[in-house]
């Protein structure tokens, strides 16, 4: 404990400098090593009673209680300040749930506890969540948000039998099961969702916070408490006289589909087509090969307009309710390639597997108004974030493939140059493509850093392209588990609209060919460019397990940056060559004659000079150190990496 900070805080409090005293006491808590609980109690109490940041005080009170300090005083304070003002709403929720479940045919235990006897008290922490207090253990637990949009288990790993899940205490996950498991009548077989609760008293406690009113009307759930698990699965024909086999399988409707698997485009040439080919033909997915996002959005807009035009008076209301998400699902349900492997008798509703594609993913590092702090901006990501397609999916899982950055970089240069060459014979210089400054684009592209509260990334994972190639069983078993789909035979091979092992682009390798793991594209990148990328993206290399091949660990300063940039002969050469082709079709403004070769050379060289200076300034900013925040100033974090089961690894991890 820093005694100077504590003395300063006390003095500021004596002088009635409330805000600065609160800041000083907050510093005391931040510097606390736990050795002076009295100082912690003093700091938290001042912050709380002076109406400072109550969550800071709240967290300290909980910590002190769990460590055995001031328990009587703290429990009285916590009860008066947080629990009792909100207990009436919890009691009402509990009574409503007990009444609903008391009349529910598939809950067989009805001995609900009196509210005052519940073993867990839920202390509101903020507008979203609670801190539970476990009476028998005399301790507070971890923060709970019952509506946190995360599916943290693989409910649908086995679809041979009815879904069985243990101790589900998440409102979001209960609604997810209710929305994605089809009614038994619709699949013509027993298909209830069996919820096993291992302790009846604990189950009762959570009834004070969960809302079952929306979950029970369709009677999809069967509740099994403690030893009742032995009844799984129930023979409904024998026990309840309900023979679901007499029903006909009901086709999927666009309204049923509520789940999106977003396959993100971290950067160009990151191996996205390979992942599309793995998930194509999956029995529980509506799939689409990479599609330009603006083209798809326009197609949906046009289709909605045409449907409204054709709709009769009675249909106009329904047409008005159709969302872009509904149109996408309807489009996929009508496409043979999107439904290629679909199991129409499946127990669950298919998810949409979607990779919206862009010609390039461009990010810009923008100052956030505080020195050393920046935000990331991408027009492409903003179009995703604001898209009504994404906004109307209730459940979103996100995964991001990453390929070794230097390899992905060189492959992008190769593709850009090939595209420019294809344009060479076209009439009119305006159609010509130019290789862009891919180095600067890449060191600014930190799309692996996410806002953990961003709904699109709240439930996300990053997976290495190389792992998918080298260890496909381990990688795709783990990825299927994260995405909550079964790992099926369709994920053991590559397929697409054109059959097995398609060629995504002319000249690309097919299937599980390892050439793209080890290919370095030396013609399209030199060692200076690659060392530059490795250094300025070293946090990604370290976080995701890539070792350095080109940066040798030497100290980096402005001189190092200048020297590296001066030797970017590869990328600069391609920029100049492609720009030069445009100039070959230009004419001198005064004479009207084609430009001379020397004039073209000089103009191309002049283009590179400002690019070099931009790179230098950008690199110097990064060298000085930047932290990245969201729009609200909260820190971004690295996306978590998909963890593989070591027992399933076929080859050593990629180095």
XYZ file of C-alpha atoms in Angstrom:
655
model
C 0.000 0.000 0.000
C 1.313 3.418 -0.974
C 1.150 5.509 2.231
C 1.701 8.744 0.292
C -1.391 8.149 -1.845
C -3.440 7.365 1.264
C -2.211 10.497 3.064
C -2.999 12.616 0.029
C -6.498 11.149 -0.227
C -7.188 11.856 3.438
C -5.968 15.437 3.139
C -8.131 16.071 0.076
C -11.123 14.619 1.923
C -10.438 16.931 4.883
C -10.412 19.881 2.492
C -13.733 18.702 1.043
C -12.165 18.319 -2.415
C -14.590 15.539 -3.173
C -13.788 14.673 -6.786
C -10.027 14.775 -6.389
C -10.303 12.854 -3.116
C -12.307 10.186 -4.920
C -9.584 9.962 -7.556
C -6.910 9.690 -4.887
C -8.767 6.963 -2.997
C -9.281 5.131 -6.303
C -5.509 5.258 -6.772
C -5.117 3.800 -3.279
C -7.279 0.838 -4.303
C -5.434 0.387 -7.590
C -2.111 0.257 -5.774
C -3.353 -2.025 -2.995
C -1.547 -5.349 -2.571
C -4.119 -6.628 -0.076
C -1.895 -6.124 2.946
C -3.862 -3.213 4.448
C -7.586 -4.049 4.498
C -8.324 -1.054 6.729
C -7.039 1.327 4.048
C -9.084 -0.498 1.411
C -12.194 -0.215 3.562
C -11.546 3.485 4.148
C -11.016 4.172 0.449
C -14.042 2.187 -0.720
C -16.274 3.701 1.969
C -15.293 7.256 1.052
C -15.919 6.609 -2.645
C -19.287 5.012 -1.917
C -20.658 7.496 0.620
C -19.392 10.505 -1.338
C -21.350 9.173 -4.336
C -18.307 8.390 -6.458
C -17.937 5.432 -8.832
C -20.016 2.971 -6.823
C -18.840 -0.097 -8.751
C -15.272 0.545 -7.611
C -16.457 0.560 -4.003
C -18.794 -2.398 -4.590
C -15.947 -4.549 -5.988
C -13.743 -3.699 -3.007
C -16.510 -4.518 -0.515
C -16.975 -7.940 -2.120
C -13.233 -8.600 -2.110
C -12.899 -7.637 1.552
C -15.864 -9.809 2.539
C -14.541 -12.851 0.703
C -11.168 -12.395 2.414
C -12.876 -12.412 5.814
C -12.703 -8.722 6.753
C -15.541 -6.596 8.215
C -18.138 -9.190 7.248
C -20.916 -8.054 9.595
C -20.558 -4.395 8.629
C -20.223 -5.134 4.945
C -23.196 -7.486 4.787
C -25.373 -4.887 6.469
C -24.168 -2.212 4.042
C -24.606 -4.446 0.971
C -28.077 -5.512 2.039
C -29.248 -1.955 2.686
C -27.631 -0.395 -0.375
C -28.047 -3.065 -3.060
C -30.185 -6.050 -2.147
C -33.234 -4.822 -0.266
C -34.104 -1.964 -2.681
C -34.422 -4.561 -5.458
C -35.716 -7.625 -3.635
C -39.378 -6.967 -4.398
C -38.811 -7.403 -8.135
C -36.896 -10.633 -7.541
C -39.598 -11.974 -5.278
C -42.259 -11.206 -7.883
C -40.190 -12.932 -10.574
C -39.783 -15.981 -8.334
C -43.506 -16.238 -7.608
C -44.407 -15.933 -11.303
C -41.940 -18.641 -12.274
C -43.185 -20.944 -9.528
C -46.771 -20.519 -10.724
C -45.812 -21.171 -14.353
C -43.654 -24.175 -13.590
C -46.136 -25.497 -11.053
C -48.588 -26.067 -13.891
C -45.993 -27.208 -16.434
C -46.426 -30.879 -17.394
C -42.734 -31.676 -17.884
C -41.386 -30.470 -14.529
C -41.950 -33.353 -12.150
C -40.672 -31.794 -8.924
C -43.016 -29.107 -7.567
C -41.691 -28.603 -4.031
C -40.597 -24.977 -4.459
C -38.727 -23.392 -1.571
C -40.063 -20.347 0.283
C -38.380 -17.248 -1.128
C -36.635 -16.469 2.165
C -35.062 -19.950 2.173
C -33.339 -19.694 -1.200
C -29.626 -20.570 -0.887
C -28.406 -17.788 -3.199
C -29.035 -14.050 -2.946
C -28.552 -11.969 -6.080
C -27.135 -8.497 -5.399
C -27.648 -6.170 -8.396
C -24.312 -4.818 -9.637
C -25.509 -2.751 -12.607
C -28.457 -2.576 -14.977
C -27.457 -5.887 -16.572
C -26.115 -8.229 -13.947
C -25.697 -9.461 -10.410
C -23.157 -10.612 -7.861
C -24.469 -13.835 -6.256
C -24.025 -14.532 -2.553
C -23.870 -18.212 -1.607
C -25.294 -18.543 1.894
C -23.913 -21.960 2.788
C -20.397 -20.959 1.660
C -20.617 -17.440 3.111
C -19.036 -15.883 0.050
C -19.824 -13.761 -2.978
C -19.399 -15.253 -6.443
C -18.442 -13.858 -9.840
C -20.499 -11.312 -11.766
C -23.409 -12.804 -13.748
C -25.214 -11.267 -16.716
C -28.069 -13.631 -17.510
C -28.437 -12.086 -20.955
C -24.759 -12.103 -21.909
C -24.890 -13.036 -25.648
C -22.387 -15.897 -25.394
C -22.921 -19.604 -26.012
C -20.155 -21.161 -23.960
C -20.825 -24.839 -24.624
C -21.437 -27.197 -27.517
C -25.122 -27.995 -27.025
C -25.468 -29.480 -30.506
C -22.427 -31.755 -30.644
C -24.633 -34.877 -30.883
C -27.860 -34.736 -32.851
C -28.510 -38.465 -32.826
C -30.377 -38.074 -29.536
C -32.523 -35.321 -28.006
C -30.541 -32.380 -26.636
C -29.404 -32.850 -23.023
C -27.850 -29.923 -21.133
C -26.822 -29.605 -17.510
C -27.354 -26.635 -15.187
C -28.228 -23.977 -17.759
C -28.683 -20.744 -15.803
C -28.376 -18.274 -18.682
C -31.495 -16.581 -20.026
C -29.753 -16.061 -23.349
C -28.814 -19.723 -23.641
C -32.273 -20.945 -22.636
C -33.844 -18.755 -25.312
C -31.204 -19.939 -27.779
C -32.184 -23.559 -27.166
C -35.871 -22.725 -27.409
C -35.405 -20.865 -30.699
C -33.049 -23.337 -32.385
C -34.340 -26.775 -31.375
C -37.351 -27.699 -33.492
C -40.610 -28.901 -31.998
C -41.080 -32.663 -31.845
C -44.162 -32.309 -34.043
C -42.050 -30.629 -36.732
C -39.404 -33.350 -36.949
C -41.785 -36.295 -36.452
C -39.852 -37.734 -33.491
C -39.203 -37.081 -29.835
C -37.140 -33.883 -29.766
C -37.599 -32.171 -26.415
C -34.801 -30.209 -24.793
C -33.826 -32.003 -21.601
C -32.520 -29.655 -18.918
C -30.852 -31.489 -16.060
C -30.455 -29.495 -12.845
C -28.133 -31.217 -10.415
C -29.471 -29.443 -7.302
C -33.125 -28.535 -6.763
C -32.454 -25.769 -4.246
C -29.996 -24.066 -6.592
C -32.501 -24.297 -9.440
C -35.120 -22.637 -7.250
C -32.700 -19.815 -6.398
C -32.185 -18.905 -10.031
C -35.951 -18.633 -10.537
C -35.702 -15.227 -8.864
C -33.816 -13.875 -11.914
C -34.690 -16.006 -14.956
C -37.832 -15.389 -17.021
C -39.643 -18.590 -18.039
C -42.857 -17.014 -19.352
C -41.562 -16.943 -22.960
C -39.923 -20.351 -22.755
C -42.785 -22.599 -21.676
C -45.725 -22.072 -24.095
C -44.350 -24.390 -26.812
C -43.575 -27.056 -24.202
C -40.195 -27.851 -25.729
C -38.410 -28.292 -22.393
C -38.301 -31.293 -20.088
C -36.850 -30.535 -16.637
C -35.006 -33.357 -14.908
C -33.872 -32.669 -11.351
C -31.057 -34.529 -9.633
C -31.611 -38.309 -9.991
C -34.431 -37.826 -12.501
C -31.658 -37.810 -15.127
C -32.176 -41.581 -15.248
C -35.431 -40.922 -17.146
C -33.590 -39.441 -20.176
C -34.862 -39.777 -22.850
C -38.548 -40.196 -22.091
C -40.719 -42.385 -24.313
C -43.513 -39.867 -24.906
C -45.720 -42.392 -26.689
C -45.672 -44.756 -23.737
C -45.703 -42.214 -20.894
C -47.882 -39.425 -22.272
C -49.631 -41.109 -25.188
C -48.020 -38.749 -27.734
C -46.688 -40.472 -30.860
C -44.709 -37.878 -32.801
C -43.942 -40.313 -35.626
C -47.479 -39.729 -36.927
C -46.505 -36.169 -37.847
C -44.896 -35.078 -41.081
C -41.556 -33.300 -41.150
C -42.180 -29.584 -41.539
C -39.933 -27.654 -43.984
C -37.713 -24.929 -42.564
C -39.101 -21.410 -42.777
C -37.117 -18.195 -42.960
C -38.669 -17.064 -39.647
C -37.143 -20.023 -37.827
C -33.566 -19.159 -38.765
C -32.187 -16.884 -36.059
C -28.532 -17.898 -35.894
C -25.614 -16.453 -37.858
C -22.054 -17.749 -38.090
C -20.034 -14.788 -39.308
C -16.823 -15.827 -41.034
C -14.907 -12.557 -40.975
C -12.400 -11.255 -43.483
C -9.462 -10.206 -41.326
C -7.466 -9.218 -44.403
C -7.180 -10.212 -48.032
C -5.707 -13.625 -48.901
C -6.071 -15.027 -45.416
C -7.286 -18.440 -46.526
C -10.980 -17.643 -46.244
C -11.966 -19.790 -49.235
C -10.410 -22.828 -47.540
C -12.695 -22.374 -44.519
C -15.708 -21.878 -46.780
C -14.900 -25.181 -48.471
C -14.714 -26.971 -45.112
C -18.147 -25.753 -43.997
C -19.842 -26.226 -47.365
C -22.143 -29.242 -47.439
C -22.616 -29.245 -43.641
C -25.990 -30.787 -42.687
C -26.872 -27.950 -40.294
C -25.714 -24.906 -42.260
C -27.004 -22.693 -45.038
C -23.740 -21.804 -46.748
C -22.607 -19.273 -49.295
C -19.251 -18.922 -50.957
C -17.499 -15.570 -50.593
C -19.732 -12.866 -52.007
C -19.041 -9.168 -52.398
C -21.042 -7.540 -49.634
C -22.202 -4.508 -51.590
C -23.438 -6.764 -54.400
C -25.414 -8.940 -51.996
C -26.893 -5.920 -50.224
C -28.004 -4.490 -53.560
C -29.475 -7.829 -54.620
C -31.519 -8.024 -51.421
C -32.708 -4.447 -51.850
C -33.805 -5.144 -55.421
C -35.552 -8.394 -54.450
C -37.508 -6.681 -51.657
C -38.608 -3.964 -54.040
C -39.776 -6.522 -56.592
C -41.668 -8.538 -53.970
C -43.498 -5.436 -52.812
C -44.391 -4.611 -56.397
C -45.852 -8.060 -56.976
C -47.588 -8.387 -53.617
C -51.349 -8.188 -53.464
C -53.217 -6.097 -50.930
C -53.357 -8.918 -48.375
C -49.633 -9.564 -48.697
C -48.378 -5.998 -48.411
C -48.353 -6.116 -44.619
C -46.251 -9.264 -44.630
C -43.889 -7.770 -47.212
C -43.406 -4.704 -45.023
C -42.280 -6.935 -42.160
C -39.664 -8.758 -44.221
C -36.181 -7.821 -43.056
C -32.913 -8.036 -44.966
C -32.060 -11.026 -42.786
C -35.303 -12.708 -43.873
C -34.454 -12.056 -47.504
C -30.968 -13.531 -47.107
C -32.331 -16.671 -45.456
C -35.026 -17.033 -48.133
C -32.405 -16.600 -50.834
C -30.254 -19.344 -49.309
C -33.177 -21.705 -48.769
C -33.898 -21.390 -52.472
C -30.343 -22.099 -53.655
C -29.271 -25.652 -54.337
C -25.602 -24.994 -53.520
C -26.486 -23.282 -50.221
C -28.550 -26.304 -49.145
C -26.235 -28.909 -50.682
C -25.788 -31.023 -47.557
C -28.755 -29.794 -45.530
C -30.490 -32.323 -43.281
C -34.143 -31.369 -43.584
C -35.062 -33.769 -40.756
C -32.500 -32.334 -38.345
C -33.361 -31.700 -34.722
C -32.147 -28.107 -34.978
C -32.758 -25.167 -37.285
C -29.836 -24.533 -39.661
C -27.554 -21.580 -39.045
C -26.487 -19.185 -41.789
C -22.771 -19.460 -42.557
C -21.804 -16.145 -44.117
C -18.553 -14.547 -45.280
C -19.251 -11.095 -46.736
C -16.271 -10.178 -48.896
C -14.581 -6.875 -49.718
C -11.901 -6.057 -52.318
C -9.707 -4.951 -49.423
C -10.012 -4.514 -45.647
C -8.717 -1.029 -44.882
C -8.231 0.223 -41.338
C -7.124 3.662 -40.231
C -5.477 4.499 -36.914
C -7.123 7.664 -35.622
C -6.161 9.754 -32.607
C -8.671 9.485 -29.775
C -7.976 12.930 -28.325
C -5.429 11.679 -25.809
C -1.731 11.273 -26.496
C -0.770 7.658 -27.092
C -4.408 6.559 -27.440
C -6.037 5.753 -30.767
C -9.151 4.238 -32.273
C -9.443 1.983 -35.292
C -11.770 2.853 -38.144
C -12.725 0.717 -41.119
C -15.368 1.687 -43.634
C -15.774 -1.992 -44.491
C -16.389 -3.000 -40.873
C -18.794 -0.105 -40.345
C -20.879 -1.346 -43.277
C -21.085 -4.725 -41.515
C -21.869 -3.226 -38.109
C -24.658 -1.055 -39.491
C -26.064 -3.704 -41.834
C -29.700 -4.687 -41.209
C -28.696 -8.227 -42.203
C -26.504 -8.515 -39.113
C -28.756 -6.464 -36.857
C -31.683 -8.840 -37.301
C -29.935 -12.065 -36.335
C -30.611 -12.754 -32.670
C -27.667 -15.112 -32.214
C -24.219 -14.456 -33.689
C -21.046 -16.518 -33.495
C -17.932 -15.009 -35.068
C -14.715 -16.646 -36.164
C -11.738 -15.024 -37.845
C -9.122 -16.942 -39.839
C -5.583 -15.558 -39.653
C -2.738 -16.487 -41.972
C 0.920 -15.666 -41.292
C 0.913 -11.929 -41.948
C 3.977 -11.798 -44.213
C 2.576 -14.622 -46.346
C -0.857 -13.030 -46.582
C 0.792 -9.705 -47.436
C 2.866 -11.128 -50.294
C -0.110 -13.092 -51.641
C -2.117 -9.850 -51.725
C 0.598 -8.083 -53.720
C 0.685 -11.037 -56.104
C -3.090 -10.875 -56.619
C -3.154 -7.092 -57.080
C -0.410 -7.228 -59.664
C -2.150 -10.056 -61.519
C -5.363 -8.009 -61.595
C -3.455 -5.011 -62.959
C -1.952 -7.175 -65.701
C -5.397 -8.439 -66.658
C -6.458 -4.825 -67.211
C -3.479 -4.083 -69.410
C -5.228 -4.689 -72.694
C -8.369 -2.738 -71.924
C -9.209 0.531 -73.583
C -8.990 3.687 -71.483
C -6.592 4.235 -68.607
C -9.355 4.688 -66.064
C -10.001 0.944 -65.913
C -6.430 0.148 -64.886
C -5.701 -1.126 -61.386
C -2.709 -0.076 -59.309
C -0.975 -2.037 -56.570
C -1.605 -0.067 -53.379
C 0.737 0.475 -50.441
C -0.026 -2.883 -48.871
C 2.682 -2.451 -46.200
C 0.984 0.606 -44.688
C -2.424 -1.024 -45.053
C -1.252 -4.073 -43.126
C 0.437 -2.356 -40.194
C -2.735 -0.319 -39.666
C -5.012 -3.349 -39.948
C -5.393 -4.438 -36.350
C -8.780 -6.046 -36.800
C -7.657 -8.832 -34.464
C -8.183 -6.247 -31.704
C -11.821 -6.094 -30.702
C -14.205 -4.281 -28.429
C -15.322 -7.101 -26.090
C -18.725 -5.406 -25.715
C -19.314 -5.207 -29.468
C -22.173 -7.631 -30.100
C -20.628 -8.852 -33.340
C -17.443 -9.867 -31.516
C -18.846 -10.692 -28.078
C -18.769 -14.415 -28.925
C -15.724 -14.695 -31.183
C -12.526 -16.632 -31.758
C -9.492 -16.425 -34.038
C -8.252 -19.553 -35.812
C -4.959 -19.916 -37.647
C -5.106 -20.913 -41.302
C -1.964 -22.994 -40.854
C -3.589 -25.039 -38.078
C -6.495 -25.826 -40.377
C -4.110 -27.149 -43.020
C -1.652 -28.970 -40.766
C -4.041 -30.234 -38.094
C -7.495 -30.307 -39.661
C -9.052 -32.810 -37.248
C -7.959 -30.906 -34.143
C -8.753 -27.508 -35.649
C -12.194 -28.217 -37.035
C -13.307 -30.346 -34.111
C -12.498 -27.400 -31.836
C -14.024 -24.863 -34.203
C -17.234 -26.874 -34.537
C -17.424 -27.015 -30.740
C -17.051 -23.246 -30.487
C -19.630 -22.628 -33.226
C -22.032 -25.097 -31.567
C -22.496 -27.376 -34.528
C -21.666 -31.071 -34.775
C -18.298 -32.048 -36.221
C -19.440 -34.008 -39.244
C -17.906 -35.956 -42.114
C -18.557 -32.950 -44.361
C -15.849 -31.082 -42.410
C -13.165 -33.642 -43.279
C -12.918 -32.593 -46.934
C -13.090 -29.458 -49.070
C -16.062 -28.893 -51.346
C -17.966 -26.144 -53.071
C -20.444 -25.374 -55.779
C -18.114 -27.030 -58.312
C -17.595 -30.234 -56.337
C -14.681 -31.638 -54.339
C -11.450 -29.686 -53.889
C -12.489 -26.705 -56.015
C -9.977 -24.198 -57.330
C -10.954 -20.972 -55.564
C -8.859 -18.852 -57.967
C -6.862 -19.897 -60.990
C -3.490 -21.153 -59.825
C -4.510 -21.621 -56.179
C -3.842 -24.956 -54.494
C -6.727 -27.280 -53.789
C -8.020 -28.919 -50.642
C -5.521 -29.721 -47.910
C -2.454 -29.135 -50.079
C 0.205 -27.752 -47.707
C 1.943 -25.609 -50.332
C 0.201 -22.461 -49.064
C 1.529 -23.073 -45.560
C 5.150 -22.974 -46.641
C 4.952 -20.717 -49.701
C 6.560 -17.310 -49.106
C 5.957 -15.603 -52.500
C 9.491 -14.196 -52.545
C 8.858 -12.523 -55.897
C 6.254 -10.290 -54.276
C 7.897 -9.350 -50.952
C 11.454 -8.793 -49.786
C 12.972 -9.396 -46.373
C 12.990 -5.715 -45.362
C 9.257 -5.397 -45.967
C 8.581 -8.601 -44.065
C 10.802 -7.654 -41.120
C 8.967 -4.312 -40.963
C 5.608 -6.081 -40.813
C 6.761 -8.557 -38.188
C 8.069 -5.849 -35.900
C 5.051 -3.555 -36.090
C 2.620 -6.466 -35.730
C 4.705 -8.305 -33.159
C 1.869 -8.334 -30.628
C -0.200 -10.409 -33.057
C 2.747 -12.718 -33.719
C 3.248 -13.292 -30.003
C -0.448 -13.645 -29.149
C -1.216 -16.124 -31.898
C 1.964 -18.188 -31.771
C 3.813 -17.118 -34.911
C 7.571 -16.897 -34.600
C 9.637 -14.252 -36.383
C 11.305 -15.247 -39.658
C 12.648 -11.865 -40.754
C 12.870 -9.534 -37.764
C 15.964 -10.579 -35.794
C 15.240 -8.847 -32.493
C 17.505 -5.840 -33.056
C 16.649 -2.470 -31.450
C 14.272 -0.367 -33.531
C 14.508 3.402 -33.810
C 13.766 6.039 -36.446
C 17.008 5.255 -38.271
C 16.019 1.583 -38.516
C 12.651 2.625 -39.930
C 14.268 4.913 -42.533
C 16.676 2.220 -43.640
C 13.991 -0.426 -43.984
C 11.614 1.826 -45.929
C 14.427 2.828 -48.288
C 14.785 -0.846 -49.220
C 11.105 -1.535 -49.944
C 12.072 -2.163 -53.547
C 9.555 -4.945 -54.077
C 6.301 -3.194 -53.139
C 7.513 0.134 -54.537
C 8.457 -1.568 -57.774
C 4.964 -2.993 -58.227
C 3.349 0.345 -57.375
C 5.516 2.121 -59.954
C 5.012 -0.525 -62.632
C 1.233 -0.528 -62.383
C 1.028 3.264 -62.133
C 3.324 3.491 -65.123
C 0.885 1.499 -67.223
C -1.763 4.094 -66.548
C 0.623 6.877 -67.585
C 1.371 5.056 -70.842
C -2.212 5.842 -71.860
C -2.044 9.484 -70.773
C -1.103 12.424 -72.997
C 0.904 15.516 -72.315
C -1.409 18.352 -71.302
C 0.354 20.867 -73.542
C 1.329 18.917 -76.665
C -1.375 16.247 -76.627
C 1.324 13.686 -77.388
C 1.846 10.439 -75.409
C 4.143 10.877 -72.417
C 7.825 10.192 -72.975
C 9.352 7.165 -71.245
C 11.595 9.347 -69.068
C 8.653 11.525 -68.059
C 6.728 8.407 -67.041
C 9.688 7.187 -64.997
C 10.015 10.502 -63.187
C 6.313 10.725 -62.443
C 6.308 7.175 -61.055
C 9.289 7.947 -58.834
C 7.515 11.053 -57.579
C 4.530 8.935 -56.496
C 6.708 6.850 -54.173
C 8.265 9.785 -52.277
C 5.115 10.841 -50.376
C 4.246 7.162 -49.786
C 7.610 6.657 -48.086
C 7.028 9.681 -45.868
C 3.547 8.484 -44.914
C 4.979 5.091 -43.973
C 7.694 6.723 -41.907
C 5.267 8.943 -39.979
C 2.894 6.036 -39.362
C 5.727 3.793 -38.176
C 7.037 6.501 -35.830
C 3.604 6.816 -34.242
C 3.496 3.078 -33.690
C 7.070 3.068 -32.406
C 6.140 5.639 -29.769
C 3.536 3.205 -28.484
C -0.217 3.301 -28.894
C -3.072 1.845 -26.925
C -6.345 1.268 -28.754
C -9.803 2.082 -27.436
C -13.406 1.981 -28.633
C -15.637 4.996 -29.177
C -16.330 5.213 -25.451
C -12.631 5.183 -24.584
C -12.651 1.606 -23.268
C -9.638 -0.553 -24.181
C -9.741 -3.009 -27.047
C -8.373 -6.501 -26.451
C -6.838 -9.178 -28.618
C -9.333 -11.701 -29.944
C -8.904 -15.032 -28.180
C -7.234 -17.805 -30.156
C -8.952 -21.119 -30.785
C -7.361 -23.726 -28.542
C -6.756 -27.155 -30.039
C -6.944 -30.485 -28.234
C -3.320 -31.720 -28.068
C -4.539 -35.313 -28.286
C -5.903 -34.628 -31.769
C -2.815 -32.966 -33.238
C -1.491 -34.767 -36.288
C 1.612 -32.652 -36.898
C 3.835 -30.393 -34.774
C 2.501 -26.882 -34.383
C 3.464 -24.601 -37.228
C 6.694 -22.590 -36.871
